[in-house]
PDB file of C-alpha atoms and ligand atoms in Angstrom:
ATOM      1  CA  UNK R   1       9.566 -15.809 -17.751  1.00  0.00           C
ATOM      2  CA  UNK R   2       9.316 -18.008 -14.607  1.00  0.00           C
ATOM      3  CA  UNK R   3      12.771 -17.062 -13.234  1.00  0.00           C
ATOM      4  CA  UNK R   4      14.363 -13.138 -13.579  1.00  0.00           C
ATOM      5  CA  UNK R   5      17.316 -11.544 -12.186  1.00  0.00           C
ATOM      6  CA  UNK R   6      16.311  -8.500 -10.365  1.00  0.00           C
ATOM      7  CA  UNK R   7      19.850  -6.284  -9.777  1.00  0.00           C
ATOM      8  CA  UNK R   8      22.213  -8.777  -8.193  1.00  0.00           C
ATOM      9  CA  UNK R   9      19.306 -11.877  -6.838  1.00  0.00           C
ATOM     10  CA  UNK R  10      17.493 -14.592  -8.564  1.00  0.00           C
ATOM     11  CA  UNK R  11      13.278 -14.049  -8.834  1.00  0.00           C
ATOM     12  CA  UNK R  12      10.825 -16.596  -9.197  1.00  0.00           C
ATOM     13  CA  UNK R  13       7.109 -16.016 -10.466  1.00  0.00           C
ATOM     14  CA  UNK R  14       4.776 -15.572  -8.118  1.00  0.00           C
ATOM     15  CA  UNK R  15       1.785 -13.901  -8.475  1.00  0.00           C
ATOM     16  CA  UNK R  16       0.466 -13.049 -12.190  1.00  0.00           C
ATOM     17  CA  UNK R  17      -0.542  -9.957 -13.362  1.00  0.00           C
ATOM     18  CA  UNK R  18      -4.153 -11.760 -14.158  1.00  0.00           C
ATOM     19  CA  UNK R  19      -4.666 -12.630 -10.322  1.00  0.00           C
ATOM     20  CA  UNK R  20      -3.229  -9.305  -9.212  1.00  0.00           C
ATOM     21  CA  UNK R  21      -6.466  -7.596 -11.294  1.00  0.00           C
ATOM     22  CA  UNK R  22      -8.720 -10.181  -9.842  1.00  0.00           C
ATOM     23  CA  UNK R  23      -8.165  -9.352  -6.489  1.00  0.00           C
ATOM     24  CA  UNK R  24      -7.696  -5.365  -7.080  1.00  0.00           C
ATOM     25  CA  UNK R  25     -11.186  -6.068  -8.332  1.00  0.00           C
ATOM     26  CA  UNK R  26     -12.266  -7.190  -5.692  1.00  0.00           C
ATOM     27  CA  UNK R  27     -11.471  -4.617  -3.013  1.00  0.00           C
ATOM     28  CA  UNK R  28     -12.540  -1.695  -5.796  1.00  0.00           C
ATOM     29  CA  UNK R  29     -16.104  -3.294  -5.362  1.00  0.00           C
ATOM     30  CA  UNK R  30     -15.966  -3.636  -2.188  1.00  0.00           C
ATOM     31  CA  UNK R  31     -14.924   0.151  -1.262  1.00  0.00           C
ATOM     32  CA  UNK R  32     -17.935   1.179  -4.099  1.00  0.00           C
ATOM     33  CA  UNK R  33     -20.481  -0.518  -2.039  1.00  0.00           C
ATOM     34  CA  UNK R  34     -19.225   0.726   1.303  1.00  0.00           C
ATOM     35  CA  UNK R  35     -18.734   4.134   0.475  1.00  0.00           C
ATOM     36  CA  UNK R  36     -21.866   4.923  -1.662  1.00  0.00           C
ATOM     37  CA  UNK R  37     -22.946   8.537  -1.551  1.00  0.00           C
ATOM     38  CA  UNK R  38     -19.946   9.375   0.158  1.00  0.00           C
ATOM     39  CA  UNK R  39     -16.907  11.528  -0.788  1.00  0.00           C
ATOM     40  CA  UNK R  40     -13.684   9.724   0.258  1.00  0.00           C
ATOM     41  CA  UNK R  41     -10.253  10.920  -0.054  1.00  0.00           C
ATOM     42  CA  UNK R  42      -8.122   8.367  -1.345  1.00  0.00           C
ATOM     43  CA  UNK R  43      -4.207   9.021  -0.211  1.00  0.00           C
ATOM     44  CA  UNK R  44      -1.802   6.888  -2.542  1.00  0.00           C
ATOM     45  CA  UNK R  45       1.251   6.314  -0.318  1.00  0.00           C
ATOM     46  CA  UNK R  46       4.156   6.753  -2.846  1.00  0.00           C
ATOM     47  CA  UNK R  47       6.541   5.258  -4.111  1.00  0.00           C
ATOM     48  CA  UNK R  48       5.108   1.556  -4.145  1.00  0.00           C
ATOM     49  CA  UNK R  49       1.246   2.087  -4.321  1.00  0.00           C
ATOM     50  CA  UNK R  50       1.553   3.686  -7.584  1.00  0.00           C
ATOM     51  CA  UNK R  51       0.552   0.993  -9.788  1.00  0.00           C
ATOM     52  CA  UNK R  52      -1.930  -0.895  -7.863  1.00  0.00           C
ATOM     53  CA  UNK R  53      -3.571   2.587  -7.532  1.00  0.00           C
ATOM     54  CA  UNK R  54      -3.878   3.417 -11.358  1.00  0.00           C
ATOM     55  CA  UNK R  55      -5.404  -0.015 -11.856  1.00  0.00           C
ATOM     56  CA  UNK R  56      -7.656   0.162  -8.783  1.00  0.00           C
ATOM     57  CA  UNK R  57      -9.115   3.783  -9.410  1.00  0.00           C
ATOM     58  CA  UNK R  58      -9.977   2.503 -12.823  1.00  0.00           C
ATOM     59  CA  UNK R  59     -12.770   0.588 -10.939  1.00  0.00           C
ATOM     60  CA  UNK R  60     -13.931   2.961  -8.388  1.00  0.00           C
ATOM     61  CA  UNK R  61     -17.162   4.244  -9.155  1.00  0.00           C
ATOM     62  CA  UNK R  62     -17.408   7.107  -6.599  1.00  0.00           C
ATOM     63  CA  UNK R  63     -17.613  10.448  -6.425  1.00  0.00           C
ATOM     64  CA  UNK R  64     -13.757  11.053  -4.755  1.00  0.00           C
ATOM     65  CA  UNK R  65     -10.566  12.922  -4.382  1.00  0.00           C
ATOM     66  CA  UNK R  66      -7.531  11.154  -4.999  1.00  0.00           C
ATOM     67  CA  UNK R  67      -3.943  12.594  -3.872  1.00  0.00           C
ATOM     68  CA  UNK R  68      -0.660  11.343  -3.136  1.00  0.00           C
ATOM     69  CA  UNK R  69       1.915  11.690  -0.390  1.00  0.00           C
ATOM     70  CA  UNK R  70       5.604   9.906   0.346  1.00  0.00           C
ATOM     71  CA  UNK R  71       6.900   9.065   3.506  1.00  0.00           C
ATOM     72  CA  UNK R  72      10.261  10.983   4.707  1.00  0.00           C
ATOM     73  CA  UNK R  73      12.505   9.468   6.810  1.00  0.00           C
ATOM     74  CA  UNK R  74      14.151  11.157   9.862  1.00  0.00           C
ATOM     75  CA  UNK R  75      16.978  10.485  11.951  1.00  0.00           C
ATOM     76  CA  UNK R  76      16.202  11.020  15.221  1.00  0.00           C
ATOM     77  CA  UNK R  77      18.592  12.440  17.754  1.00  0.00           C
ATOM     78  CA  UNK R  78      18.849   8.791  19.250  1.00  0.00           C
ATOM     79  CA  UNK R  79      20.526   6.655  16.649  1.00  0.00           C
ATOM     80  CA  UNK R  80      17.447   4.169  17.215  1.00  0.00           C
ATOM     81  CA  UNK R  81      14.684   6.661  16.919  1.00  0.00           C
ATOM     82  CA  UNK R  82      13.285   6.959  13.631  1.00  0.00           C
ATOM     83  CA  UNK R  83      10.261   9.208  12.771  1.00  0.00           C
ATOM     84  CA  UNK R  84       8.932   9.286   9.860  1.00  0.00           C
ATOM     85  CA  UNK R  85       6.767  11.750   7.939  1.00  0.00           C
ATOM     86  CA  UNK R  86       4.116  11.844   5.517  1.00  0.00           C
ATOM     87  CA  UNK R  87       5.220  15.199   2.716  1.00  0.00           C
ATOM     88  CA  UNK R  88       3.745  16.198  -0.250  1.00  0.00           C
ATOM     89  CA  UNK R  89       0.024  16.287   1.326  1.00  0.00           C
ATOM     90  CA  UNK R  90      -1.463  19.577   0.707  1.00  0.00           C
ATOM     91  CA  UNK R  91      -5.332  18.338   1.020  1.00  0.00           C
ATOM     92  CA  UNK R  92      -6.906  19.478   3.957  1.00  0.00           C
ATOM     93  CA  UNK R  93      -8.073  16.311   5.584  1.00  0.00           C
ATOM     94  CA  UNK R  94     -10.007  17.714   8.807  1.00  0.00           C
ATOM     95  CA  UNK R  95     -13.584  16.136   8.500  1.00  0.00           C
ATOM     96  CA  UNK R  96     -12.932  14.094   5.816  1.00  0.00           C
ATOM     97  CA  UNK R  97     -13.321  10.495   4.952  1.00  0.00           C
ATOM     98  CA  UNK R  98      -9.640   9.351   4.184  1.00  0.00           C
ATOM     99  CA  UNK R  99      -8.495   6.088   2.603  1.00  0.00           C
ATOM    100  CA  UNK R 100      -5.359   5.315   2.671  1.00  0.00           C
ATOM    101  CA  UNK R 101      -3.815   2.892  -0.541  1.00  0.00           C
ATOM    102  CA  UNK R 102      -0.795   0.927   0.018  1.00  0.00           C
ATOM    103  CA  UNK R 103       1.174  -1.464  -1.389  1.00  0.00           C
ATOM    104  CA  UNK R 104       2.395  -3.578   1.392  1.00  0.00           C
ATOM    105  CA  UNK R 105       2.162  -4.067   5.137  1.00  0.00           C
ATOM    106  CA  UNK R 106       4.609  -6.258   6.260  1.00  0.00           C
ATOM    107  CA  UNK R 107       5.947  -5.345   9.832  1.00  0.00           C
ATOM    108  CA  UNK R 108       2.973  -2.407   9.757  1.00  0.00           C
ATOM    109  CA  UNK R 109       5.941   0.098  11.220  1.00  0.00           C
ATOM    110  CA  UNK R 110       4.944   2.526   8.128  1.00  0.00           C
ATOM    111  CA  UNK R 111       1.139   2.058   8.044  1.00  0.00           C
ATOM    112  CA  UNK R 112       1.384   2.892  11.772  1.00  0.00           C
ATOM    113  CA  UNK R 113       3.205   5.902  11.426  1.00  0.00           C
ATOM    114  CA  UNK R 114       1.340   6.926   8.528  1.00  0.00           C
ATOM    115  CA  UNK R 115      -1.841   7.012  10.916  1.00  0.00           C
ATOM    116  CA  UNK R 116      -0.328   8.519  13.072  1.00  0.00           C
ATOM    117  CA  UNK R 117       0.362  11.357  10.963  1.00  0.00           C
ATOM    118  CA  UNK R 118      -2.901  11.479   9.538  1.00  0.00           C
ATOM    119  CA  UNK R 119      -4.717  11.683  12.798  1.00  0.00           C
ATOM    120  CA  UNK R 120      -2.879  14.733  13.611  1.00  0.00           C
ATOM    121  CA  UNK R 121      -5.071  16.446  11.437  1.00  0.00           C
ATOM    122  CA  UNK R 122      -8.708  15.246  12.660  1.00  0.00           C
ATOM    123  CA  UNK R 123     -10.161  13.413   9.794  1.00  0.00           C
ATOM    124  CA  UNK R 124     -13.773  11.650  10.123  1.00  0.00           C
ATOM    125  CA  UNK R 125     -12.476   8.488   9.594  1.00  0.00           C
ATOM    126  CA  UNK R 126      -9.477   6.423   8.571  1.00  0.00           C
ATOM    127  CA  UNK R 127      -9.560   3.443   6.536  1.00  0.00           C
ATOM    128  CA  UNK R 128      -6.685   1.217   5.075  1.00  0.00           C
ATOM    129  CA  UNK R 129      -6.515  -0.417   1.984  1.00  0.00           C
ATOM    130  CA  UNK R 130      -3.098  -2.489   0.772  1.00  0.00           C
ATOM    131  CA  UNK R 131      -3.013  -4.553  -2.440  1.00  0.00           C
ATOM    132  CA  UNK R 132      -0.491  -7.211  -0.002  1.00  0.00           C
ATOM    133  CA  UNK R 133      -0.505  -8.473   3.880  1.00  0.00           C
ATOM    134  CA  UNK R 134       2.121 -10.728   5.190  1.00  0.00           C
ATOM    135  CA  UNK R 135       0.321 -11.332   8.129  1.00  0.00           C
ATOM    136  CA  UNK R 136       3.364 -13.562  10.088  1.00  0.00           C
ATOM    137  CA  UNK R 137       5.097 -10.383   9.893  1.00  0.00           C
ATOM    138  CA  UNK R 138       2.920  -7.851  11.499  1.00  0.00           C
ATOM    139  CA  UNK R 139       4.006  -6.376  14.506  1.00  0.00           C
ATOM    140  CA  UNK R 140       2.264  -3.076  14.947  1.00  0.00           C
ATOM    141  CA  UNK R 141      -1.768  -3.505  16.324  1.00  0.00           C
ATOM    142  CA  UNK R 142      -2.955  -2.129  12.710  1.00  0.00           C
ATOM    143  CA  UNK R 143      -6.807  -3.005  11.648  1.00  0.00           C
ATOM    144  CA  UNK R 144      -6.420  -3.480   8.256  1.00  0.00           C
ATOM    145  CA  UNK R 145      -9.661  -2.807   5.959  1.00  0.00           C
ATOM    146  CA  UNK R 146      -8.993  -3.942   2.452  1.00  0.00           C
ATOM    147  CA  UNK R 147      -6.637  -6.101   1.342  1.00  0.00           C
ATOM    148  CA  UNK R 148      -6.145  -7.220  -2.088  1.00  0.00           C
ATOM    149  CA  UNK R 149      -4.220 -10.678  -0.935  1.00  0.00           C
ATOM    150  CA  UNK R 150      -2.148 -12.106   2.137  1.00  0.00           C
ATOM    151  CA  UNK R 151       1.084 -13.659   1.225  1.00  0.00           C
ATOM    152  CA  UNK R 152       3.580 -15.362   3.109  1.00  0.00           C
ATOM    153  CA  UNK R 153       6.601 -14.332   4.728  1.00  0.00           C
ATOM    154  CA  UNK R 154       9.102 -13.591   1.272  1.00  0.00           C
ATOM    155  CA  UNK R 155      10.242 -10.680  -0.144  1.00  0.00           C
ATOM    156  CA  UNK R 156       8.425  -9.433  -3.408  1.00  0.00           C
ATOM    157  CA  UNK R 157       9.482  -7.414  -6.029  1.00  0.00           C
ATOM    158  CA  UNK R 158       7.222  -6.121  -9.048  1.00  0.00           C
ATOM    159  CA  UNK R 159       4.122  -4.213  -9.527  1.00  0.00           C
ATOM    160  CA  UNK R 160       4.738  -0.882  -8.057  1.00  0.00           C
ATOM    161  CA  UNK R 161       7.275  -2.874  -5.350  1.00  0.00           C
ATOM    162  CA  UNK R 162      11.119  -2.600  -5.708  1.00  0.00           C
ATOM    163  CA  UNK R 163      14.069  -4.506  -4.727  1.00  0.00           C
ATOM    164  CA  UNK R 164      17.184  -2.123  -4.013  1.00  0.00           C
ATOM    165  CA  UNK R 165      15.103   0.538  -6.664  1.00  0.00           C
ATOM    166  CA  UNK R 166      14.817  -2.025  -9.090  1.00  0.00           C
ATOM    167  CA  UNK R 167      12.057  -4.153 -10.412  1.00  0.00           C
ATOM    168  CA  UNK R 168       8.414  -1.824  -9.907  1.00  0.00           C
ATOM    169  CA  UNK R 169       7.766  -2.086 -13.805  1.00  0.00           C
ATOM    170  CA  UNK R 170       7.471  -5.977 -13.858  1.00  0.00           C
ATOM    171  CA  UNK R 171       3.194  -6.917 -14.275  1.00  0.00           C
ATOM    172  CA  UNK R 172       3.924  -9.588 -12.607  1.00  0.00           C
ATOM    173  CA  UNK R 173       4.709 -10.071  -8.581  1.00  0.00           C
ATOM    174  CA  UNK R 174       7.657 -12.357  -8.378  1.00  0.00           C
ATOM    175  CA  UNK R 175       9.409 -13.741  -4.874  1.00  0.00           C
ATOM    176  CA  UNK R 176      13.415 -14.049  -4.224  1.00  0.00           C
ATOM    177  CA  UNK R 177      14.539 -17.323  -4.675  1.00  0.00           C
ATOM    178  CA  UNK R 178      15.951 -19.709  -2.208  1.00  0.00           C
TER     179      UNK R 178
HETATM  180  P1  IMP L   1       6.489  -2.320   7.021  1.00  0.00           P
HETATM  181  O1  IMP L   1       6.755  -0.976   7.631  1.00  0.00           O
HETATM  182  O2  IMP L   1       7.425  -3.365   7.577  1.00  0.00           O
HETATM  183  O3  IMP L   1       5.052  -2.747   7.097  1.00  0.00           O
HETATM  184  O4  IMP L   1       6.911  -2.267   5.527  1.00  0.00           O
HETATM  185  C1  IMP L   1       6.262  -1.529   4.614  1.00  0.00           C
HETATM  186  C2  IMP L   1       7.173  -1.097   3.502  1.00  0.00           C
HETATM  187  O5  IMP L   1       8.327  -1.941   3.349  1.00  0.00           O
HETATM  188  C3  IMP L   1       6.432  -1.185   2.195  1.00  0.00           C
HETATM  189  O6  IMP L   1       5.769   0.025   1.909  1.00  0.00           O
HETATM  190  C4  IMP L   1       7.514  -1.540   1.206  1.00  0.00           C
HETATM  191  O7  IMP L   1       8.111  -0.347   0.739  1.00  0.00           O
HETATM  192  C5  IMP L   1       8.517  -2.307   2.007  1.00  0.00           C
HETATM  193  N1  IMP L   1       8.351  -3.772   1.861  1.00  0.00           N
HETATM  194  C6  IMP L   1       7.891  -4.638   2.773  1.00  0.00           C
HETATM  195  N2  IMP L   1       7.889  -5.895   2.320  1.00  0.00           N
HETATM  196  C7  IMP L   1       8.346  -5.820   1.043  1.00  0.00           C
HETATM  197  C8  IMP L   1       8.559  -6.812   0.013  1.00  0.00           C
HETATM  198  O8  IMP L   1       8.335  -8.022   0.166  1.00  0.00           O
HETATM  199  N3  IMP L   1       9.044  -6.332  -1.164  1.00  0.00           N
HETATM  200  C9  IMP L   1       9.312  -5.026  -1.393  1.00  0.00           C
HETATM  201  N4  IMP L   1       9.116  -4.066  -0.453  1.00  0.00           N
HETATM  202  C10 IMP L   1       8.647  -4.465   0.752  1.00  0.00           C
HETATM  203 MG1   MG L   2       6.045   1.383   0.052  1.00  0.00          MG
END
């Protein structure tokens, strides 16, 4: 269906699921070749990674660990201050090769903290990996890796990405209407 209701707005079709697997193709090889002989672990940033990670593990070809954290946000003492932190991340990362799946970067506030959080505990290396970039809305100095596919400036909803809760189940990515 070209046009869904998604809770209380109007969706149009986007992206469809046959392009999504394309590109999620795409970055799987692209992660095989660069990380031959080498043991990354993959962190799946939950809850909107979740899809795109099932379909692009199915094409990873390494040897590899693959675990899965979610982000917890804090209210800071300041009512502007908010910190968030990574839970749920009992793999000890010191040394390691980490890459980190998710499903969006928009304003890169997340990614950033996320990094930040995963530096704390001395990796070898951290690389990024998100299925979507909206690169008009970055404002956070984050060097992206792998990206599936840059989009514009809409909000999305579907495949692993929600709108209010609603919506990760569609295959498809669609975009709010005007
Ligand atoms: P950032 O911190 O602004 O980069 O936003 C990252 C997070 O915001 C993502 O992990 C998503 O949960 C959410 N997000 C950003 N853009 C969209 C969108 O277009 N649709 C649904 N969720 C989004
Ligand atoms: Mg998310």
């Amino acid at each position: 269906m070209a046009t869904i209701t998604v809770k209380d707005k109007q969706f149009s079709l986007f992206i469809p699921a046959s392009e999504i697997q394309e590109s999620i193709k795409k970055v799987a090889d692209k992660i095989n070749l660069e990380f031959n002989n080498e043991k990354p672990l993959f962190i799946v940033i939950l809850n909107g990674a979740f899809m795109f990670a099932a379909d692009l593990f199915k094409h990873i070809k390494l040897d590899c660990e693959i675990s899965f954290a979610k982000l917890a946000s804090y209210e800071g003492t300041k009512s502007t201050s908010k910190v968030k932190k990574l839970i749920g991340l009992a793999e000890n990362i010191n040394g390691r090769k980490v890459i980190i799946i998710e499903d969006i970067i928009d304003t890169g506030i997340t990614i950033d903290n996320i990094i930040q959080e995963i530096k704390q505990q001395n990796p070898k290396q951290i690389k990024i990996c998100t299925l979507f970039f909206k690169p008009q809305a970055l404002q956070k100095k984050v060097e992206i890796d792998y990206i599936g596919m840059e989009i514009p400036n809409d909000f999305i909803v579907g495949y692993g990405l929600d709108y209010d809760g609603q919506g990760r189940n569609l295959p498809d990515i669609y975009k709010l209407a005007e």
